[in-house]
Amino acid sequence: MYFYGSSDGYCAQIKVYCNRLVDKSRLIMSLKLGAQILVFILYSVHLFASDPIAVVSDYRKIHVSEMEQFLDSSSQLKYDDFIIRRELFHKPDYYLQGTRARRFTYWLKFSLDLSNSPKNLYLTCTDNRIDHLELWMDGVLKTKTPVGTNHAFNNREVSYRKPTFRLPQEGIVEIVVKIRSTHSSFFSFEVKTEYQFLKASYVEAGLFGAAYGVIILALFFSLVMRLRFSESIYLTYSVFAFTSLLVFLYIDGGGFQYFWGESPRVNFYLLLLLPVALILATGALVLSVIEAWDTNNRYFRIISVSVFVSFLGYGFVVFVPELFIHNFFYLFPFLMMIYCCVDTYRNGNKSVFAFIIGFAFVILSNLTYTLLPFLTASYANHIIQFAPHIGVVALTLSLTYSQFRKIFYLNESRKSERKRSIAQLEQLNSIKDRVNEEIAEKVAQQTEELERKNSIIHLQNAELLAANDKLKEQTDEIVNLNLQLNQENQELKSDVEKINELRIMQNTIPFYDFKKYFDSDEVCYTLLEELKWRDGFNCIKCDNSKYGNGKGEKARRCTKCGTNESVTSNTIFHRIHFPILKGFYILFLVNKHGESLVSKDLSEIVDLRLATCWKFSKKIKAKKAELEQSGKLVESWIDLI
């Protein structure tokens, strides 16, 4: 099949060619004219052998089967070479839907019949990711400077993210396109009127704008939640949203059109780095959602290995660029990530269900983006330009929904806990009122008894006025009674203090009152000293009972062998590396709430690292289990010291 096009354009090319071959002599000019007539006759025969593509409506899709193709494996041919060797263009048995070999150049040719077409037509290459594109119309180069992602955006004839060119108003136009690309691209063109072109641009801008709006809102939401709750999931969510925003800007060409149009090298760096960044950001987000950041966790190992294999695949593709297998290496870690999410859900973590639904859309969009270069290009490019946006937006909405549900459940839990604390406080207040009433009743009885005894004393004093010998005896009796009353008053006060102390030592008070009683490390060390050496001091080495002040808070040093024994040794607080006041808080809360109190909540209450709270609460539970197995009854948190 030969090179077809308009007769005027072709004759102009023949004239240029003949002028290179013939002399200006009269005889040679005659031969030149005869050669032109002969070639024109042969060309006219072929011209009517294949009709140009008629454009009669405001939109026409140019299918790859309507184009003639040539694959230049040397990438050395120029446009003038095809004028001489017109047989290079042909319609093969198998049409290439897009670029396959990265170091090759692809030439396409087709003709458009604009005789009955609408006015103001535009020719658009639907793939905005092509690196290098040159276009000739009737032998005239329309791209004085090549267009594509490797060239400055401002050099384009029409300022649009996809390479677009204005078509003549009428006649038959011969189009020749030269394409080079380092990644898979589509051979797909559209002819549109100016109205259809603007309409499609506005629709694309609206859809892309909606996707950008969702991602930007998600990024703002995650940053606010990170500042509010200081949880790692919101940080990884922010990184994922920002990475997705960069991916959007690269894939749909908006970033190249509006931000880095004068720096086309940025497109190359983004092509290399964005897949890696998106895999890492998505992996971190999945690990945060399923709470698997521990290096010993099975899911952590699966995701890490899949990411490592993916990076190895990218490295292999760098050395063997003709193998278009990097798409599969890109998809592999996403499949492993959704497997981990589904397995976590099956193991009882129902909170990841909404995330799985959204992540499934990401997998489908990535699968579409990976496989569609091998499908028919007539619809592939339209799906590809929206598939990543749909997947990421679906994941963003599902994750935001799950986080709102988490906050809702957290608020409900706090409300129920507040109601429970209020009920306990009211119960304690009723107990306090009852104890105060009993104490007041006893004091009234004591006062009445005192008044009665005082009246007796006055009567006796009146009777003993006459008896000086009995006055001293009565006076002694009064003194003894007063001493007894004072002792009873002291005992009453001591009873009140012991009742308060007993309530502190038991689990019957709320954590608020416990913090009021134990408000400093000094109070904790004093109680620990009383409990440890309530039966007296005995040296742990020589059993000596005499001691002096040791090194450290409330420590004791043996006067015989000089052994220094800290107040925390051989207790539950032995070798802790945080304030003992917080250790008392953790001991009280763990003994009071048991398994219902998770280390995460405990870490927020006492303001310690999650791992520290988990290790110390585990030590407390082990001590309690040990005492219960030995048959000892653990009635209070004091028993665990």
C-alpha positions as semicolon CSV with decimal commas, in nm:
position;residue;x (nm);y (nm);z (nm)
1;M;0,000;0,000;0,000
2;Y;0,144;0,340;-0,102
3;F;0,146;0,687;0,047
4;Y;-0,198;0,842;-0,016
5;G;-0,288;1,210;0,014
6;S;-0,405;1,518;-0,178
7;S;-0,285;1,563;-0,537
8;D;-0,172;1,926;-0,481
9;G;0,046;1,840;-0,184
10;Y;0,191;1,541;-0,361
11;C;0,277;1,731;-0,680
12;A;0,457;1,993;-0,474
13;Q;0,669;1,718;-0,320
14;I;0,739;1,562;-0,663
15;K;0,855;1,897;-0,790
16;V;1,101;1,935;-0,504
17;Y;1,234;1,587;-0,568
18;C;1,270;1,634;-0,943
19;N;1,450;1,963;-0,900
20;R;1,719;1,772;-0,708
21;L;1,775;1,523;-0,992
22;V;1,765;1,716;-1,323
23;D;1,973;1,980;-1,477
24;K;1,838;2,317;-1,584
25;S;1,898;2,242;-1,951
26;R;1,604;2,236;-2,186
27;L;1,632;1,863;-2,266
28;I;1,650;1,762;-1,901
29;M;1,355;1,988;-1,820
30;S;1,148;1,801;-2,076
31;L;1,243;1,470;-1,920
32;K;1,152;1,611;-1,580
33;L;0,809;1,713;-1,701
34;G;0,752;1,364;-1,846
35;A;0,859;1,202;-1,518
36;Q;0,621;1,426;-1,324
37;I;0,331;1,332;-1,547
38;L;0,412;0,958;-1,516
39;V;0,445;0,964;-1,139
40;F;0,127;1,172;-1,108
41;I;-0,065;0,914;-1,315
42;L;0,064;0,628;-1,099
43;Y;-0,013;0,827;-0,786
44;S;-0,367;0,906;-0,903
45;V;-0,433;0,532;-0,954
46;H;-0,337;0,463;-0,594
47;L;-0,517;0,772;-0,469
48;F;-0,853;0,632;-0,568
49;A;-0,761;0,282;-0,444
50;S;-0,818;0,387;-0,080
51;D;-1,066;0,659;0,011
52;P;-0,975;0,929;0,266
53;I;-1,159;0,934;0,599
54;A;-1,471;1,143;0,549
55;V;-1,553;1,387;0,831
56;V;-1,921;1,482;0,806
57;S;-2,018;1,535;1,172
58;D;-1,892;1,742;1,464
59;Y;-1,702;1,441;1,605
60;R;-1,504;1,166;1,433
61;K;-1,286;0,901;1,600
62;I;-0,984;0,793;1,393
63;H;-0,936;0,420;1,458
64;V;-0,596;0,262;1,430
65;S;-0,728;0,033;1,154
66;E;-0,782;0,343;0,939
67;M;-0,415;0,443;0,955
68;E;-0,112;0,324;0,764
69;Q;0,184;0,242;0,987
70;F;0,558;0,204;0,974
71;L;0,789;0,100;1,260
72;D;1,134;0,259;1,226
73;S;1,362;0,034;1,431
74;S;1,664;0,254;1,356
75;S;1,491;0,582;1,451
76;Q;1,703;0,747;1,179
77;L;1,444;0,806;0,902
78;K;1,315;1,153;0,826
79;Y;1,001;1,279;0,655
80;D;1,181;1,330;0,325
81;D;1,276;0,960;0,324
82;F;0,910;0,865;0,301
83;I;0,868;1,087;-0,006
84;I;1,129;0,879;-0,184
85;R;1,028;0,539;-0,043
86;R;0,651;0,566;-0,032
87;E;0,611;0,188;-0,008
88;L;0,728;0,200;0,355
89;F;0,377;0,286;0,475
90;H;0,137;-0,009;0,475
91;K;-0,167;-0,145;0,650
92;P;-0,037;-0,451;0,836
93;D;-0,231;-0,766;0,924
94;Y;-0,188;-0,678;1,291
95;Y;-0,226;-0,314;1,385
96;L;-0,009;-0,179;1,663
97;Q;-0,244;-0,014;1,913
98;G;0,042;0,184;2,065
99;T;0,414;0,199;2,131
100;R;0,577;-0,126;2,240
101;A;0,954;-0,095;2,190
102;R;1,096;0,210;2,363
103;R;1,389;0,281;2,132
104;F;1,180;0,262;1,810
105;T;1,005;0,543;1,621
106;Y;0,649;0,498;1,493
107;W;0,514;0,667;1,178
108;L;0,140;0,694;1,111
109;K;-0,039;0,826;0,801
110;F;-0,403;0,889;0,718
111;S;-0,605;1,132;0,506
112;L;-0,911;1,335;0,602
113;D;-1,183;1,442;0,358
114;L;-1,309;1,778;0,486
115;S;-1,519;1,865;0,181
116;N;-1,853;1,825;0,361
117;S;-1,728;1,875;0,717
118;P;-1,828;2,146;0,967
119;K;-1,604;2,447;1,008
120;N;-1,338;2,510;1,274
121;L;-1,219;2,151;1,321
122;Y;-0,946;2,034;1,558
123;L;-0,734;1,716;1,543
124;T;-0,647;1,584;1,892
125;C;-0,411;1,304;1,995
126;T;-0,601;1,151;2,289
127;D;-0,290;1,026;2,472
128;N;-0,132;1,314;2,666
129;R;0,159;1,095;2,788
130;I;0,347;1,070;2,454
131;D;0,707;1,193;2,489
132;H;0,774;1,315;2,134
133;L;0,527;1,392;1,854
134;E;0,571;1,563;1,516
135;L;0,289;1,619;1,263
136;W;0,280;1,713;0,894
137;M;-0,029;1,830;0,701
138;D;0,006;1,809;0,323
139;G;0,382;1,809;0,359
140;V;0,389;2,113;0,588
141;L;0,535;2,058;0,937
142;K;0,275;2,183;1,187
143;T;0,505;2,133;1,487
144;K;0,793;2,372;1,438
145;T;0,907;2,243;1,776
146;P;0,807;1,884;1,866
147;V;0,532;1,848;2,126
148;G;0,500;1,593;2,407
149;T;0,606;1,543;2,766
150;N;0,975;1,583;2,673
151;H;0,921;1,933;2,528
152;A;0,806;2,265;2,674
153;F;0,428;2,301;2,692
154;N;0,422;2,659;2,562
155;N;0,545;2,543;2,218
156;R;0,208;2,385;2,137
157;E;-0,023;2,534;1,875
158;V;-0,327;2,489;2,105
159;S;-0,278;2,530;2,481
160;Y;-0,439;2,201;2,584
161;R;-0,308;1,907;2,788
162;K;-0,341;1,676;2,485
163;P;-0,154;1,756;2,159
164;T;-0,413;1,941;1,945
165;F;-0,389;2,098;1,596
166;R;-0,621;2,313;1,384
167;L;-0,738;2,156;1,057
168;P;-0,797;2,337;0,725
169;Q;-1,150;2,448;0,644
170;E;-1,202;2,212;0,346
171;G;-1,041;1,973;0,099
172;I;-0,850;1,649;0,147
173;V;-0,573;1,671;0,407
174;E;-0,290;1,422;0,432
175;I;-0,169;1,369;0,792
176;V;0,171;1,215;0,880
177;V;0,259;1,165;1,247
178;K;0,595;1,073;1,400
179;I;0,579;0,931;1,756
180;R;0,849;0,830;2,006
181;S;0,778;0,736;2,368
182;T;0,971;0,571;2,652
183;H;0,655;0,409;2,788
184;S;0,340;0,254;2,643
185;S;0,127;0,510;2,455
186;F;-0,183;0,488;2,233
187;F;-0,227;0,558;1,863
188;S;-0,561;0,737;1,895
189;F;-0,686;1,059;1,731
190;E;-1,014;1,253;1,734
191;V;-1,155;1,518;1,502
192;K;-1,386;1,767;1,678
193;T;-1,551;2,096;1,607
194;E;-1,454;2,391;1,822
195;Y;-1,780;2,352;2,019
196;Q;-1,721;1,981;2,087
197;F;-1,359;2,052;2,177
198;L;-1,454;2,318;2,433
199;K;-1,740;2,105;2,568
200;A;-1,512;1,805;2,625
201;S;-1,251;2,031;2,788
202;Y;-1,505;2,175;3,031
203;V;-1,642;1,829;3,119
204;E;-1,290;1,698;3,182
205;A;-1,204;2,004;3,390
206;G;-1,519;1,955;3,600
207;L;-1,454;1,586;3,663
208;F;-1,086;1,636;3,737
209;G;-1,169;1,934;3,957
210;A;-1,412;1,722;4,160
211;A;-1,142;1,457;4,209
212;Y;-0,887;1,722;4,311
213;G;-1,139;1,873;4,552
214;V;-1,201;1,540;4,724
215;I;-0,827;1,473;4,759
216;I;-0,751;1,823;4,891
217;L;-1,036;1,800;5,143
218;A;-0,910;1,458;5,249
219;L;-0,559;1,600;5,291
220;F;-0,691;1,888;5,503
221;F;-0,907;1,650;5,708
222;S;-0,616;1,414;5,777
223;L;-0,387;1,701;5,884
224;V;-0,650;1,838;6,123
225;M;-0,714;1,491;6,268
226;R;-0,340;1,438;6,305
227;L;-0,310;1,756;6,510
228;R;-0,618;1,659;6,714
229;F;-0,550;1,293;6,792
230;S;-0,175;1,246;6,715
231;E;-0,237;0,903;6,560
232;S;-0,001;0,763;6,296
233;I;-0,286;0,666;6,060
234;Y;-0,364;1,033;5,992
235;L;0,000;1,104;5,906
236;T;0,011;0,814;5,657
237;Y;-0,330;0,925;5,527
238;S;-0,188;1,274;5,462
239;V;0,114;1,133;5,278
240;F;-0,112;0,909;5,067
241;A;-0,343;1,198;4,977
242;F;-0,050;1,422;4,879
243;T;0,110;1,146;4,669
244;S;-0,224;1,078;4,498
245;L;-0,253;1,449;4,419
246;L;0,086;1,440;4,242
247;V;-0,019;1,124;4,053
248;F;-0,337;1,300;3,934
249;L;-0,141;1,603;3,816
250;Y;0,096;1,380;3,616
251;I;-0,154;1,135;3,466
252;D;-0,415;1,384;3,343
253;G;-0,153;1,637;3,229
254;G;-0,286;1,917;3,449
255;G;0,045;1,963;3,627
256;F;0,237;1,990;3,298
257;Q;-0,017;2,238;3,162
258;Y;-0,038;2,470;3,465
259;F;0,267;2,418;3,689
260;W;0,585;2,283;3,527
261;G;0,517;2,347;3,155
262;E;0,859;2,511;3,110
263;S;1,038;2,217;3,281
264;P;0,948;1,902;3,086
265;R;1,225;1,713;3,268
266;V;0,992;1,703;3,568
267;N;0,769;1,460;3,375
268;F;1,058;1,215;3,345
269;Y;1,137;1,229;3,717
270;L;0,770;1,190;3,810
271;L;0,740;0,890;3,577
272;L;1,026;0,722;3,767
273;L;0,943;0,829;4,122
274;L;0,563;0,846;4,146
275;P;0,498;0,469;4,118
276;V;0,755;0,408;4,394
277;A;0,614;0,686;4,611
278;L;0,254;0,567;4,562
279;I;0,345;0,207;4,654
280;L;0,526;0,321;4,970
281;A;0,248;0,563;5,072
282;T;-0,024;0,303;5,013
283;G;0,172;0,036;5,202
284;A;0,218;0,267;5,501
285;L;-0,153;0,353;5,496
286;V;-0,254;-0,016;5,488
287;L;-0,016;-0,100;5,777
288;S;-0,168;0,184;5,981
289;V;-0,526;0,076;5,907
290;I;-0,469;-0,291;6,002
291;E;-0,232;-0,189;6,286
292;A;0,057;-0,407;6,167
293;W;0,364;-0,184;6,210
294;D;0,537;-0,444;6,431
295;T;0,826;-0,597;6,234
296;N;0,733;-0,939;6,370
297;N;0,381;-0,909;6,232
298;R;0,299;-1,143;5,941
299;Y;0,120;-0,873;5,743
300;F;0,415;-0,637;5,783
301;R;0,649;-0,900;5,637
302;I;0,412;-0,978;5,346
303;I;0,376;-0,613;5,245
304;S;0,748;-0,540;5,289
305;V;0,851;-0,836;5,073
306;S;0,598;-0,748;4,800
307;V;0,724;-0,388;4,789
308;F;1,084;-0,514;4,771
309;V;0,999;-0,751;4,484
310;S;0,824;-0,465;4,304
311;F;1,136;-0,246;4,332
312;L;1,353;-0,530;4,204
313;G;1,121;-0,558;3,904
314;Y;1,160;-0,187;3,832
315;G;1,537;-0,226;3,845
316;F;1,519;-0,516;3,598
317;V;1,306;-0,312;3,357
318;V;1,569;-0,036;3,360
319;F;1,821;-0,278;3,204
320;V;1,568;-0,446;2,972
321;P;1,345;-0,153;2,864
322;E;1,175;-0,341;2,580
323;L;0,993;-0,566;2,826
324;F;0,675;-0,388;2,929
325;I;0,648;-0,587;3,253
326;H;0,691;-0,294;3,493
327;N;0,311;-0,260;3,503
328;F;0,280;-0,605;3,658
329;F;0,551;-0,535;3,914
330;Y;0,361;-0,218;3,997
331;L;0,035;-0,411;4,051
332;F;0,185;-0,695;4,260
333;P;0,222;-0,511;4,598
334;F;-0,135;-0,374;4,573
335;L;-0,268;-0,729;4,540
336;M;-0,072;-0,834;4,850
337;M;-0,201;-0,532;5,042
338;I;-0,567;-0,607;4,975
339;Y;-0,502;-0,972;5,068
340;C;-0,373;-0,858;5,409
341;C;-0,679;-0,633;5,456
342;V;-0,924;-0,912;5,369
343;D;-0,742;-1,159;5,593
344;T;-0,753;-0,908;5,880
345;Y;-1,127;-0,867;5,828
346;R;-1,177;-1,244;5,831
347;N;-0,984;-1,263;6,159
348;G;-1,232;-1,034;6,331
349;N;-1,122;-0,676;6,254
350;K;-1,457;-0,557;6,118
351;S;-1,353;-0,191;6,123
352;V;-1,152;-0,234;5,799
353;F;-1,458;-0,332;5,591
354;A;-1,516;0,018;5,449
355;F;-1,144;0,050;5,375
356;I;-1,148;-0,283;5,186
357;I;-1,434;-0,159;4,966
358;G;-1,245;0,160;4,881
359;F;-0,915;-0,024;4,831
360;A;-1,088;-0,264;4,590
361;F;-1,161;0,036;4,367
362;V;-0,790;0,127;4,378
363;I;-0,698;-0,229;4,274
364;L;-0,950;-0,219;3,987
365;S;-0,823;0,119;3,871
366;N;-0,460;0,001;3,885
367;L;-0,555;-0,321;3,708
368;T;-0,730;-0,115;3,439
369;Y;-0,430;0,116;3,410
370;T;-0,197;-0,187;3,383
371;L;-0,388;-0,404;3,133
372;L;-0,555;-0,153;2,902
373;P;-0,237;-0,077;2,702
374;F;-0,279;-0,430;2,562
375;L;-0,646;-0,379;2,467
376;T;-0,821;-0,191;2,185
377;A;-0,729;0,174;2,189
378;S;-1,071;0,301;2,077
379;Y;-1,199;0,309;2,432
380;A;-0,891;0,238;2,643
381;N;-0,764;0,594;2,667
382;H;-1,098;0,732;2,787
383;I;-1,110;0,478;3,067
384;I;-0,746;0,523;3,162
385;Q;-0,766;0,900;3,209
386;F;-1,039;0,862;3,475
387;A;-0,961;0,520;3,630
388;P;-0,690;0,632;3,881
389;H;-0,904;0,925;3,992
390;I;-1,208;0,705;4,053
391;G;-1,006;0,449;4,251
392;V;-0,830;0,698;4,478
393;V;-1,146;0,905;4,534
394;A;-1,338;0,590;4,631
395;L;-1,062;0,490;4,877
396;T;-1,050;0,842;5,019
397;L;-1,426;0,856;5,074
398;S;-1,438;0,508;5,233
399;L;-1,145;0,581;5,464
400;T;-1,293;0,916;5,566
401;Y;-1,625;0,745;5,635
402;S;-1,458;0,481;5,853
403;Q;-1,267;0,749;6,047
404;F;-1,590;0,942;6,110
405;R;-1,749;0,622;6,240
406;K;-1,448;0,565;6,462
407;I;-1,481;0,915;6,609
408;F;-1,855;0,862;6,660
409;Y;-1,801;0,535;6,846
410;L;-1,522;0,693;7,052
411;N;-1,751;0,977;7,159
412;E;-2,027;0,732;7,249
413;S;-1,780;0,529;7,454
414;R;-1,664;0,839;7,636
415;K;-2,022;0,940;7,710
416;S;-2,104;0,597;7,856
417;E;-1,781;0,604;8,059
418;R;-1,870;0,951;8,187
419;K;-2,216;0,834;8,290
420;R;-2,065;0,534;8,468
421;S;-1,815;0,758;8,650
422;I;-2,096;0,993;8,757
423;A;-2,297;0,700;8,892
424;Q;-1,995;0,576;9,087
425;L;-1,932;0,926;9,222
426;E;-2,294;0,955;9,336
427;Q;-2,264;0,618;9,508
428;L;-1,945;0,727;9,683
429;N;-2,110;1,053;9,789
430;S;-2,400;0,861;9,942
431;I;-2,154;0,642;10,132
432;K;-1,969;0,953;10,250
433;D;-2,294;1,114;10,367
434;R;-2,393;0,800;10,555
435;V;-2,053;0,782;10,727
436;N;-2,072;1,151;10,815
437;E;-2,417;1,099;10,966
438;E;-2,292;0,809;11,174
439;I;-1,996;1,014;11,293
440;A;-2,223;1,310;11,377
441;E;-2,456;1,080;11,569
442;K;-2,166;0,939;11,769
443;V;-2,032;1,286;11,839
444;A;-2,378;1,395;11,959
445;Q;-2,397;1,093;12,187
446;Q;-2,050;1,166;12,319
447;T;-2,141;1,530;12,374
448;E;-2,459;1,434;12,556
449;E;-2,262;1,193;12,768
450;L;-2,007;1,464;12,845
451;E;-2,278;1,706;12,945
452;R;-2,432;1,445;13,169
453;K;-2,100;1,369;13,333
454;N;-2,022;1,738;13,373
455;S;-2,349;1,789;13,554
456;I;-2,265;1,501;13,783
457;I;-1,925;1,653;13,846
458;H;-2,082;1,987;13,933
459;L;-2,319;1,816;14,176
460;Q;-2,037;1,623;14,330
461;N;-1,828;1,939;14,359
462;A;-2,116;2,107;14,539
463;E;-2,148;1,812;14,773
464;L;-1,771;1,792;14,829
465;L;-1,731;2,155;14,923
466;A;-1,771;2,056;15,274
467;A;-1,545;1,761;15,239
468;N;-1,195;1,867;15,144
469;D;-1,068;1,514;15,162
470;K;-1,309;1,397;14,893
471;L;-1,242;1,701;14,666
472;K;-0,906;1,570;14,549
473;E;-1,056;1,231;14,470
474;Q;-1,337;1,388;14,268
475;T;-1,089;1,612;14,090
476;D;-0,878;1,312;13,991
477;E;-1,189;1,136;13,865
478;I;-1,280;1,437;13,650
479;V;-0,929;1,451;13,506
480;N;-0,946;1,083;13,420
481;L;-1,282;1,128;13,252
482;N;-1,148;1,418;13,045
483;L;-0,849;1,216;12,937
484;Q;-1,077;0,931;12,836
485;L;-1,296;1,166;12,633
486;N;-0,996;1,316;12,456
487;Q;-0,869;0,970;12,375
488;E;-1,207;0,871;12,234
489;N;-1,216;1,187;12,022
490;Q;-0,871;1,108;11,886
491;E;-0,985;0,755;11,812
492;L;-1,286;0,889;11,622
493;K;-1,064;1,115;11,412
494;S;-0,828;0,825;11,352
495;D;-1,123;0,609;11,244
496;V;-1,228;0,871;10,988
497;E;-0,875;0,890;10,848
498;K;-0,851;0,512;10,835
499;I;-1,183;0,491;10,649
500;N;-1,057;0,738;10,389
501;E;-0,725;0,556;10,365
502;L;-0,902;0,220;10,333
503;R;-1,111;0,355;10,045
504;I;-0,790;0,474;9,877
505;M;-0,627;0,134;9,918
506;Q;-0,930;-0,049;9,774
507;N;-1,079;-0,019;9,426
508;T;-1,391;0,160;9,545
509;I;-1,288;0,513;9,448
510;P;-1,264;0,668;9,102
511;F;-0,931;0,748;8,944
512;Y;-0,996;1,118;9,002
513;D;-0,993;1,077;9,385
514;F;-0,695;0,843;9,361
515;K;-0,493;1,115;9,181
516;K;-0,592;1,370;9,449
517;Y;-0,453;1,143;9,722
518;F;-0,136;1,042;9,534
519;D;-0,032;1,375;9,390
520;S;0,348;1,348;9,405
521;D;0,634;1,100;9,395
522;E;0,704;1,177;9,763
523;V;0,367;1,040;9,872
524;C;0,422;0,725;9,667
525;Y;0,771;0,664;9,807
526;T;0,644;0,719;10,164
527;L;0,366;0,459;10,121
528;L;0,608;0,219;9,955
529;E;0,852;0,260;10,249
530;E;0,576;0,186;10,503
531;L;0,461;-0,123;10,317
532;K;0,808;-0,264;10,251
533;W;0,955;-0,221;10,600
534;R;0,643;-0,235;10,815
535;D;0,789;-0,535;11,002
536;G;1,129;-0,371;11,039
537;F;1,445;-0,352;10,831
538;N;1,652;-0,664;10,761
539;C;1,951;-0,647;10,528
540;I;1,905;-0,866;10,223
541;K;2,268;-0,984;10,251
542;C;2,361;-1,009;10,621
543;D;2,015;-0,985;10,786
544;N;2,130;-0,693;10,999
545;S;1,841;-0,487;11,140
546;K;2,029;-0,157;11,182
547;Y;2,046;0,090;10,896
548;G;2,114;0,445;10,793
549;N;2,006;0,668;10,506
550;G;2,098;0,519;10,170
551;K;2,157;0,657;9,819
552;G;1,824;0,731;9,651
553;E;1,472;0,826;9,757
554;K;1,380;0,651;10,090
555;A;1,672;0,407;10,042
556;R;1,836;0,237;10,343
557;R;2,200;0,137;10,390
558;C;2,302;-0,152;10,616
559;T;2,532;-0,034;10,898
560;K;2,713;-0,369;10,900
561;C;2,790;-0,461;10,538
562;G;2,707;-0,128;10,372
563;T;2,454;-0,273;10,124
564;N;2,233;-0,003;9,976
565;E;1,872;-0,118;9,927
566;S;1,633;0,104;9,730
567;V;1,270;0,136;9,833
568;T;1,155;-0,008;9,497
569;S;1,374;-0,322;9,500
570;N;1,182;-0,650;9,524
571;T;0,857;-0,464;9,444
572;I;0,644;-0,433;9,130
573;F;0,820;-0,099;9,066
574;H;1,168;-0,250;9,053
575;R;1,380;-0,100;8,772
576;I;1,109;0,114;8,617
577;H;1,236;0,403;8,403
578;F;0,951;0,649;8,449
579;P;0,815;0,844;8,748
580;I;0,681;0,622;9,027
581;L;0,368;0,840;9,043
582;K;0,272;0,723;8,694
583;G;0,358;0,369;8,800
584;F;0,103;0,398;9,084
585;Y;-0,156;0,527;8,834
586;I;-0,097;0,236;8,596
587;L;-0,109;-0,019;8,883
588;F;-0,438;0,122;9,011
589;L;-0,602;0,142;8,664
590;V;-0,489;-0,204;8,549
591;N;-0,605;-0,367;8,873
592;K;-0,936;-0,178;8,859
593;H;-1,028;-0,226;8,492
594;G;-0,839;-0,544;8,400
595;E;-0,853;-0,648;8,035
596;S;-1,109;-0,380;7,945
597;L;-0,837;-0,114;7,958
598;V;-0,615;-0,128;7,646
599;S;-0,259;-0,002;7,640
600;K;-0,348;0,271;7,388
601;D;-0,599;0,435;7,628
602;L;-0,359;0,383;7,919
603;S;-0,084;0,561;7,722
604;E;-0,310;0,865;7,668
605;I;-0,413;0,877;8,040
606;V;-0,062;0,867;8,194
607;D;0,117;1,035;7,899
608;L;0,370;0,756;7,841
609;R;0,475;0,563;7,531
610;L;0,243;0,285;7,420
611;A;0,516;0,020;7,447
612;T;0,607;0,131;7,803
613;C;0,245;0,109;7,922
614;W;0,200;-0,228;7,754
615;K;0,513;-0,380;7,917
616;F;0,433;-0,253;8,267
617;S;0,063;-0,354;8,250
618;K;0,177;-0,698;8,133
619;K;0,409;-0,716;8,436
620;I;0,118;-0,625;8,668
621;K;-0,113;-0,884;8,515
622;A;0,157;-1,150;8,542
623;K;0,208;-1,064;8,912
624;K;-0,166;-1,085;8,977
625;A;-0,191;-1,419;8,797
626;E;0,103;-1,549;9,001
627;L;-0,061;-1,452;9,331
628;E;-0,395;-1,606;9,231
629;Q;-0,227;-1,930;9,123
630;S;-0,054;-1,952;9,462
631;G;-0,393;-1,926;9,633
632;K;-0,353;-1,572;9,759
633;L;-0,655;-1,345;9,733
634;V;-0,585;-1,014;9,557
635;E;-0,830;-0,777;9,723
636;S;-0,660;-0,449;9,641
637;W;-0,393;-0,297;9,425
638;I;-0,180;-0,281;9,742
639;D;-0,152;-0,661;9,730
640;L;0,026;-0,637;9,394
641;I;0,308;-0,411;9,521
